[in-house]
Coordinates of N, CA and C in Angstrom, one line a residue:
X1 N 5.2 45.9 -57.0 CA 3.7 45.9 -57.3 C 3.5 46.3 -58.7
X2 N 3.8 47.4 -59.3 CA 3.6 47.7 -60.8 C 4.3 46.4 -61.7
X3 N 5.3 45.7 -61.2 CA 5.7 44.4 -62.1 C 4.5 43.6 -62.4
X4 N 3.1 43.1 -61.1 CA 2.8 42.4 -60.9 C 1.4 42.9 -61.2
X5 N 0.6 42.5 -62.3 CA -0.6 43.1 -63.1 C -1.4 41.5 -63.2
X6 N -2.6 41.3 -62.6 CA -3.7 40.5 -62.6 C -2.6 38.9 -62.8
X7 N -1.8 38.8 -61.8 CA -1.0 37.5 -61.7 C 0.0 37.6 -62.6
X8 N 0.1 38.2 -63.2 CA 1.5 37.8 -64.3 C 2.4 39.2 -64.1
X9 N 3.5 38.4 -64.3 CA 4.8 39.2 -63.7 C 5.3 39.7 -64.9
X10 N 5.4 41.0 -65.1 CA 6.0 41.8 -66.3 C 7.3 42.1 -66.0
X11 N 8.1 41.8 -66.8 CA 9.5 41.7 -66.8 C 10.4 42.2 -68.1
X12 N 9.2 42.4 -69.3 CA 9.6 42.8 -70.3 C 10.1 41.4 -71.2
X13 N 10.2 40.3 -70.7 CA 10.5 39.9 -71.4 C 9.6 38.6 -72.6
X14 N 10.0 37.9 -73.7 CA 9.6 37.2 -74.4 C 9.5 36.1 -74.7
X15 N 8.4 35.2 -74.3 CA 9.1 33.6 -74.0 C 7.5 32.8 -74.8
X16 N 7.6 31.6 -74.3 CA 7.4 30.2 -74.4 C 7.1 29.4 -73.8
X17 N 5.8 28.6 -73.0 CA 5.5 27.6 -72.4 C 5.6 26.3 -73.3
X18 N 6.5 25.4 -73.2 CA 6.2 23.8 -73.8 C 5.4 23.2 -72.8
X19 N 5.1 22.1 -74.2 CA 4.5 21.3 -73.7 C 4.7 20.4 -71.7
X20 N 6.1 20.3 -71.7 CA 5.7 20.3 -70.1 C 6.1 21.1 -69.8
X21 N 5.8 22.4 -69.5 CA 5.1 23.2 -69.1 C 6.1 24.2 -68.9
X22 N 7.7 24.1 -69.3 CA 8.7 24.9 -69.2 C 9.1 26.2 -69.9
X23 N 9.3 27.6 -69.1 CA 9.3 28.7 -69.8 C 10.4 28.9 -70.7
X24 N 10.3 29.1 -71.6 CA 11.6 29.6 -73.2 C 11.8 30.8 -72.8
X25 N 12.1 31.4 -72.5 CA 13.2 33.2 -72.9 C 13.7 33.1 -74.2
X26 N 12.8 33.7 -75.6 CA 12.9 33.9 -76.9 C 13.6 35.3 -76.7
X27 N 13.5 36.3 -76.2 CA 14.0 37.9 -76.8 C 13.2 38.6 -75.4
X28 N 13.2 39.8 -75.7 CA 13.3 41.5 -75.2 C 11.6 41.9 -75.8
X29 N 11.2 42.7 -75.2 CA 10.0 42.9 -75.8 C 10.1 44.4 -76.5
X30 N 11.4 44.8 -76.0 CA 11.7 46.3 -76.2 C 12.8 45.8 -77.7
X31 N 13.2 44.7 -77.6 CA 14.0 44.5 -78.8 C 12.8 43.9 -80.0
X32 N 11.9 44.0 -79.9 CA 11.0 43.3 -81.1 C 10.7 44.4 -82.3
X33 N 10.8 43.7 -83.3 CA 10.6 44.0 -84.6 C 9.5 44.2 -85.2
X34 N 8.8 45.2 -85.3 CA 7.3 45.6 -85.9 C 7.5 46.2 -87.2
X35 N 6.9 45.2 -88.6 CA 7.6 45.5 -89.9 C 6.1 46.0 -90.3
X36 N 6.0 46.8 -91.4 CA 5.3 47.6 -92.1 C 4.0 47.0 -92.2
X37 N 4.3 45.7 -92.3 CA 2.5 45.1 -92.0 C 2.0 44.4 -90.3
X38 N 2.4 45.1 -89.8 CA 2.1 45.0 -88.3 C 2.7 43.6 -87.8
X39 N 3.4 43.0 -88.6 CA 3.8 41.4 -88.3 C 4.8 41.5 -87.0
X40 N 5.3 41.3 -86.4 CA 6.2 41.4 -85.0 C 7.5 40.2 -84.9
X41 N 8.3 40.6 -84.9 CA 9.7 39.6 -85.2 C 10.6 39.7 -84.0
X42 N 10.7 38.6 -83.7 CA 12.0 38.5 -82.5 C 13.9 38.7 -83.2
X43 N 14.4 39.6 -83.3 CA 15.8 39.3 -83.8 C 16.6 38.5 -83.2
X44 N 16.6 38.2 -82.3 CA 17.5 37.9 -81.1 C 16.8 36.2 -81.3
X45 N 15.7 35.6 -81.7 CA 15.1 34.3 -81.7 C 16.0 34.1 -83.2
X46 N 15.8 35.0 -84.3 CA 16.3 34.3 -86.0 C 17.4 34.6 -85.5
X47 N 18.5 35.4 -85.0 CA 20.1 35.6 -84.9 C 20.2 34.5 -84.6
X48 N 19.3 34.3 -83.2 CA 20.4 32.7 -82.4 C 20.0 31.3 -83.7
X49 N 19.2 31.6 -84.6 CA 19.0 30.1 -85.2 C 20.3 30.3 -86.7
X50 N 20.9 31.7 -86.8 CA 21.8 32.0 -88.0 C 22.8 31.5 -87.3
X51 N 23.0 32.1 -85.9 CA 24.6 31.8 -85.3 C 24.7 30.1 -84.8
X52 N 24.2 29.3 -85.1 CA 24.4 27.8 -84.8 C 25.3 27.4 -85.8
X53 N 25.0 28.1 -87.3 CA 25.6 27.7 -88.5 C 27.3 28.4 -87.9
X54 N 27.7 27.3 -88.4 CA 29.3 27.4 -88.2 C 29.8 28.6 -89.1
X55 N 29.5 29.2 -90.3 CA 29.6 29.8 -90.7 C 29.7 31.6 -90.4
X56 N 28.5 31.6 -89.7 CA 28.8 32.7 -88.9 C 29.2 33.2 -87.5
X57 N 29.6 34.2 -87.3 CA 30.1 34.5 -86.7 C 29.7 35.7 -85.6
X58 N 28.8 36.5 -86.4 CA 28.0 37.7 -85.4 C 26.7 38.0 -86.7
X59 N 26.1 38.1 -86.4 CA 24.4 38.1 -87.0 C 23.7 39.8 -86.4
X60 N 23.4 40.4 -86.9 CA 22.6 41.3 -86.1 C 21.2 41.6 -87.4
X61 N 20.1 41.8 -86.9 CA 18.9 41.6 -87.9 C 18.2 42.8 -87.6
X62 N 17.6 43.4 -88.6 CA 17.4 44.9 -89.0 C 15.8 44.9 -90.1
X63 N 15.0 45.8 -89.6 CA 13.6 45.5 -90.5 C 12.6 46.4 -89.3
X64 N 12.3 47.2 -88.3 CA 11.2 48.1 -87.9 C 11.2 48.7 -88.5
X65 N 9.9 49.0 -89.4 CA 9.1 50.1 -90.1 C 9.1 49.5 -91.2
X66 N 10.1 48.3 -91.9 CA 10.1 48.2 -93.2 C 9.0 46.5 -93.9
X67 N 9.2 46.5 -94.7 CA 8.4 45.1 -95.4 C 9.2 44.1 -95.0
X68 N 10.1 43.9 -95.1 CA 11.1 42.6 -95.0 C 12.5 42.8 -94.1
X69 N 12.9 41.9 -93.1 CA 14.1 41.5 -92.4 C 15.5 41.8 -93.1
X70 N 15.9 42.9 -93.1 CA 17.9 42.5 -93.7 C 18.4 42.1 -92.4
X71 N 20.0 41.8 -92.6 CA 20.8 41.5 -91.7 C 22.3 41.8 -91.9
X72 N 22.6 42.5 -91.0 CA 24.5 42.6 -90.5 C 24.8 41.3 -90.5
X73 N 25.5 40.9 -91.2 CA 26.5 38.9 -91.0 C 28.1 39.6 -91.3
X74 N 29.0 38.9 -90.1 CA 30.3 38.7 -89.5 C 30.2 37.3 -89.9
X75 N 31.0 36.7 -91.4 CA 30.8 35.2 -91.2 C 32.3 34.9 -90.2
X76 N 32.1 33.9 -90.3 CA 33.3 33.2 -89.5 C 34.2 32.5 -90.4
X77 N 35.2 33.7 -90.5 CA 35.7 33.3 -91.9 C 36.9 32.3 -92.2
X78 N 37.1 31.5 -91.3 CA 37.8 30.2 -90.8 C 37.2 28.8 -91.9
X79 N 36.2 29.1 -91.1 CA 35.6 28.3 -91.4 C 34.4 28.2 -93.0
X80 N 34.6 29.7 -92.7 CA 33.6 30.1 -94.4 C 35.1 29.8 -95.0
X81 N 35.7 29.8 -96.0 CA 37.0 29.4 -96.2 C 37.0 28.2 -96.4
X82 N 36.7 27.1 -95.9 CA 36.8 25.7 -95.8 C 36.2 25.2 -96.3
X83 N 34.4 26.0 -96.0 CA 33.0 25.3 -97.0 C 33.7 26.1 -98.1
X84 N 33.7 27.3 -98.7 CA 34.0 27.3 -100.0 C 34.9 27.3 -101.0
X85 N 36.3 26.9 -100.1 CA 37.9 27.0 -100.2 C 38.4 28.2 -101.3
X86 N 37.9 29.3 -100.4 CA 38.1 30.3 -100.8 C 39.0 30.9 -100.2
X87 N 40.5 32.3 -100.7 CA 41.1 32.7 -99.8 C 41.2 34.3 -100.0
X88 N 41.9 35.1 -99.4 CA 42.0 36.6 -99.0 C 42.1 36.9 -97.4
X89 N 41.7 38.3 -97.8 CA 41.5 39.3 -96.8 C 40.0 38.9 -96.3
X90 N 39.8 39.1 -95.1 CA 38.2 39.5 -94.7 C 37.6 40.4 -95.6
X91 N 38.1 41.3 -95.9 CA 38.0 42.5 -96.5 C 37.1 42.2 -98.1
X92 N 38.7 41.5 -98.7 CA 38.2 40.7 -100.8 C 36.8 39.6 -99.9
X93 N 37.2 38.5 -99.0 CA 36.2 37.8 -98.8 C 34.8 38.4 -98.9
X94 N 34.4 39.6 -98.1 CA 33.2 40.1 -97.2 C 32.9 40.7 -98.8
X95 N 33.8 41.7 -99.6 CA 33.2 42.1 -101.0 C 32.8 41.2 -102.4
X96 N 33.2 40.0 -101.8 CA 32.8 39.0 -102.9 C 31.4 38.4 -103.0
X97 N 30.7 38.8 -104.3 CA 29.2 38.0 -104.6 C 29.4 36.5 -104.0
X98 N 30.0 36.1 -104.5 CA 29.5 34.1 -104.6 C 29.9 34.0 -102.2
X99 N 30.4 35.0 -102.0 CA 30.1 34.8 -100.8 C 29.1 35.1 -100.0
X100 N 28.3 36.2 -100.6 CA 27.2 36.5 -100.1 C 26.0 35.7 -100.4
X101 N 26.0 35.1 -101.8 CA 25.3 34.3 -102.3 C 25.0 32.5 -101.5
X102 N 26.4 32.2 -101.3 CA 26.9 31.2 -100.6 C 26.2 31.4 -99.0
X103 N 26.0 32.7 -98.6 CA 26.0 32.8 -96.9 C 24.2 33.3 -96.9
X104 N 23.3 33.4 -98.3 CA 22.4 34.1 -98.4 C 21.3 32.1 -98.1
X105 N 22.1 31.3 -99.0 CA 21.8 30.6 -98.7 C 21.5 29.6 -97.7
X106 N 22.4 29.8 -96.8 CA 22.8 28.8 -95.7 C 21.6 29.7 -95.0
X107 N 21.4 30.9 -95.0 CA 20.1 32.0 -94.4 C 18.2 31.5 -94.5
X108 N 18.5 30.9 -96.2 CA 17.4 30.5 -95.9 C 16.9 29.0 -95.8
X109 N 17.8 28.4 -96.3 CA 17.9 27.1 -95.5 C 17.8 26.9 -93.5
X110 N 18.2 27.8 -93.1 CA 18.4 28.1 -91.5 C 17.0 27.9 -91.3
X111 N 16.2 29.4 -91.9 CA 15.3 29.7 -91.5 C 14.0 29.3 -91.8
X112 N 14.2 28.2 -92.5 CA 13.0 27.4 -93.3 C 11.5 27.4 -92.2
X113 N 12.4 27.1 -90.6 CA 12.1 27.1 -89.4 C 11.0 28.0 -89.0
X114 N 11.3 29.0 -89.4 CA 10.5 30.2 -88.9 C 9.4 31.0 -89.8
X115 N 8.2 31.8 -89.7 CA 7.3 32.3 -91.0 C 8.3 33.2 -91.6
X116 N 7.3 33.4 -92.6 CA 7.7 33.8 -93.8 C 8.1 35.7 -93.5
X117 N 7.5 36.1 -92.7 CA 8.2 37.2 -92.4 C 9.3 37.6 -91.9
X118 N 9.6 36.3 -91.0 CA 10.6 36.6 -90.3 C 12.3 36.1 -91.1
X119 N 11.8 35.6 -92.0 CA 13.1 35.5 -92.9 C 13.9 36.7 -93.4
X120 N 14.8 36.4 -93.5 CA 15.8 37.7 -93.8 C 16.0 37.4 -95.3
X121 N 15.9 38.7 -96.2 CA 15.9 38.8 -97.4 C 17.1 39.3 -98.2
X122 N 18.0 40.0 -97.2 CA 19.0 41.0 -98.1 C 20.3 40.7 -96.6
X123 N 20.7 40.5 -97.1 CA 22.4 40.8 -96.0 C 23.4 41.8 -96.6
X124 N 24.2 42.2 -95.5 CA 25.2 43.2 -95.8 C 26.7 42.1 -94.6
X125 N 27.6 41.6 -95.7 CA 29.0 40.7 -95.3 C 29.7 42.2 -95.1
X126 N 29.7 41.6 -93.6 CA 30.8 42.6 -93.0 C 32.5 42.3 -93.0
X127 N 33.4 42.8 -93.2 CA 34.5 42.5 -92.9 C 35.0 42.3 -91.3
X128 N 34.7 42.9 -90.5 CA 35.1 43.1 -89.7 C 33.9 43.3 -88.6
X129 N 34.6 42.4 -87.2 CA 33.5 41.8 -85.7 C 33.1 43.2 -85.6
X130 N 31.7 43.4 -84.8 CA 31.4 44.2 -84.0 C 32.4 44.0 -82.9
X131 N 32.5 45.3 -82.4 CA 33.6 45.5 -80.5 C 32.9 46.5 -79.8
X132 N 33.3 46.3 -78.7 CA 33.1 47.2 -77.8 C 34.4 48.5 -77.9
X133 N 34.9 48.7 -78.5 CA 36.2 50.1 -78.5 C 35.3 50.8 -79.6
X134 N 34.3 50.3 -80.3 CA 33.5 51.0 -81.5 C 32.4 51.2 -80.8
X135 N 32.1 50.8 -79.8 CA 30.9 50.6 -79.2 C 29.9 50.2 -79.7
X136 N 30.0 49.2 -80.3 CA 28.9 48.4 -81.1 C 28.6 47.2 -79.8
X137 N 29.3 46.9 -79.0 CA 28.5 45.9 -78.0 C 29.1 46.7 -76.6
X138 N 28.2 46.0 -75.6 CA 28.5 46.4 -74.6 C 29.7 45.8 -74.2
X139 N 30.6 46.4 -72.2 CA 31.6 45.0 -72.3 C 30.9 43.4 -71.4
X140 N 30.0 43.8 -71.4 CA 29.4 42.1 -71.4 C 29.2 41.4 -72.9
X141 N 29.7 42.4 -73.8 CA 29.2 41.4 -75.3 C 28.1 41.6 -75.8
X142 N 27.3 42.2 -75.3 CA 25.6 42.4 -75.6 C 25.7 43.4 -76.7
X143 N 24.4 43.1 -78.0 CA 24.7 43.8 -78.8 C 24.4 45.1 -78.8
X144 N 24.7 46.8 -79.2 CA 23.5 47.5 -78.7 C 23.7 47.9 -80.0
X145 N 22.5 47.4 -80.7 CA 21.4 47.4 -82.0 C 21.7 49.2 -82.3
X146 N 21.2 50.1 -81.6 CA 21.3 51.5 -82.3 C 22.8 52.2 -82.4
X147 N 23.4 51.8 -82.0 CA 24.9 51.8 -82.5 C 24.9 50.9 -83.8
X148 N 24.8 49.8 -83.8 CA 25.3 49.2 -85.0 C 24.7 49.4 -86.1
X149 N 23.3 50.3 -85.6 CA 22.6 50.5 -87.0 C 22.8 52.0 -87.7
X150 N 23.3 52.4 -86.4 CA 23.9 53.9 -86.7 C 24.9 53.6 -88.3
X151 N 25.7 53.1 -87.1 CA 27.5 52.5 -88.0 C 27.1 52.5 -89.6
X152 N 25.9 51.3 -89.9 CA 25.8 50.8 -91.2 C 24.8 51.4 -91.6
X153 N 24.3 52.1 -91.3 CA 23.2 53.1 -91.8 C 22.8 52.9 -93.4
X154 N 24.0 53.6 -93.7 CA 23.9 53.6 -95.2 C 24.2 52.2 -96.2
X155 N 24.7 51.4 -95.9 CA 24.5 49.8 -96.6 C 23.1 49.3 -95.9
X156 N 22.5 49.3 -95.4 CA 20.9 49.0 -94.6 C 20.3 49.6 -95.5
X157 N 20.2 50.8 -95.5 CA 19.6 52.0 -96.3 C 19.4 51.1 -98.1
X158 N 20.4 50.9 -98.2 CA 20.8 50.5 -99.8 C 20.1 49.3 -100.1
X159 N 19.9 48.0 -99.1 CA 19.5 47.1 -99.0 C 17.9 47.5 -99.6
X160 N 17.1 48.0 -99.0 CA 15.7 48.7 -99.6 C 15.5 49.3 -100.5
X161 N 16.6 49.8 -101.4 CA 16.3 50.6 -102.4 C 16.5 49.5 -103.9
X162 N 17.6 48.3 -103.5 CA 17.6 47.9 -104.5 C 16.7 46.9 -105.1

């Protein structure tokens, strides 16, 4: 009975009726993004449109309280490699400019899609997957956001200052 408020079924979650008349599941209503100008951002809607790009690999998008979207990117470095026939470590890869620059683009080319707030402005190239033994995901795989924002606290942090 408390689910069920003047016909609509509260479930928490975030969606979409199309045109024929079929519901979208976009995100979490508890995962939504409220940036400094009251704008409201799905992460989990811009992650899934980064992670289509072959390039990456794990996406995680960061921005309540602030002006603008940054993002955690795991590229998929197989394949990042290929587009830019570049080689190393994950490690030399993830610290190199022309790679962030290279993956900054493919970012907003993705997201041409979506307003202008919800674009991601600053990334932090991770070396190394989120896991569950760090507890950065659950063991279903699910991300859990305040771990991982814990983790990177201070490169997020840095992303705002510069």
């Amino acid at each position: 009975a408390d689910a069920l408020i003047d016909g609509w079924l509260y479930t928490g979650d975030l969606g979409y009726l199309d045109d024929d008349g079929y519901l979208h599941i976009t995100g979490r209503k508890k995962e939504l993004i409220v940036l400094s100008n009251g704008k409201k951002a799905v992460p989990s809607h811009v992650e899934g449109i980064l992670l289509a790009d072959p390039c990456f690999d794990q996406v995680v998008v960061f921005g309540d309280g602030r002006n603008f979207l940054t993002a955690l990117v795991v590229p998929q470095f197989g394949n990042l490699a290929n587009a830019m026939s570049c080689e190393g470590s994950p490690e030399v890869i993830a610290r190199d400019p022309k790679v962030r620059t290279f993956l900054e683009t493919r970012i907003q080319q993705a997201l041409k899609v979506v307003a202008t707030y919800e674009q991601v402005r600053k990334i932090v190239v991770l070396p190394e997957p989120f896991s569950v033994a760090k507890e950065e995901l659950t063991v279903s795989l699910k991300l859990r956001r305040g771990v991982i924002f814990e983790h990177h606290r201070a490169e997020l942090e840095a992303l705002y200052r510069e």
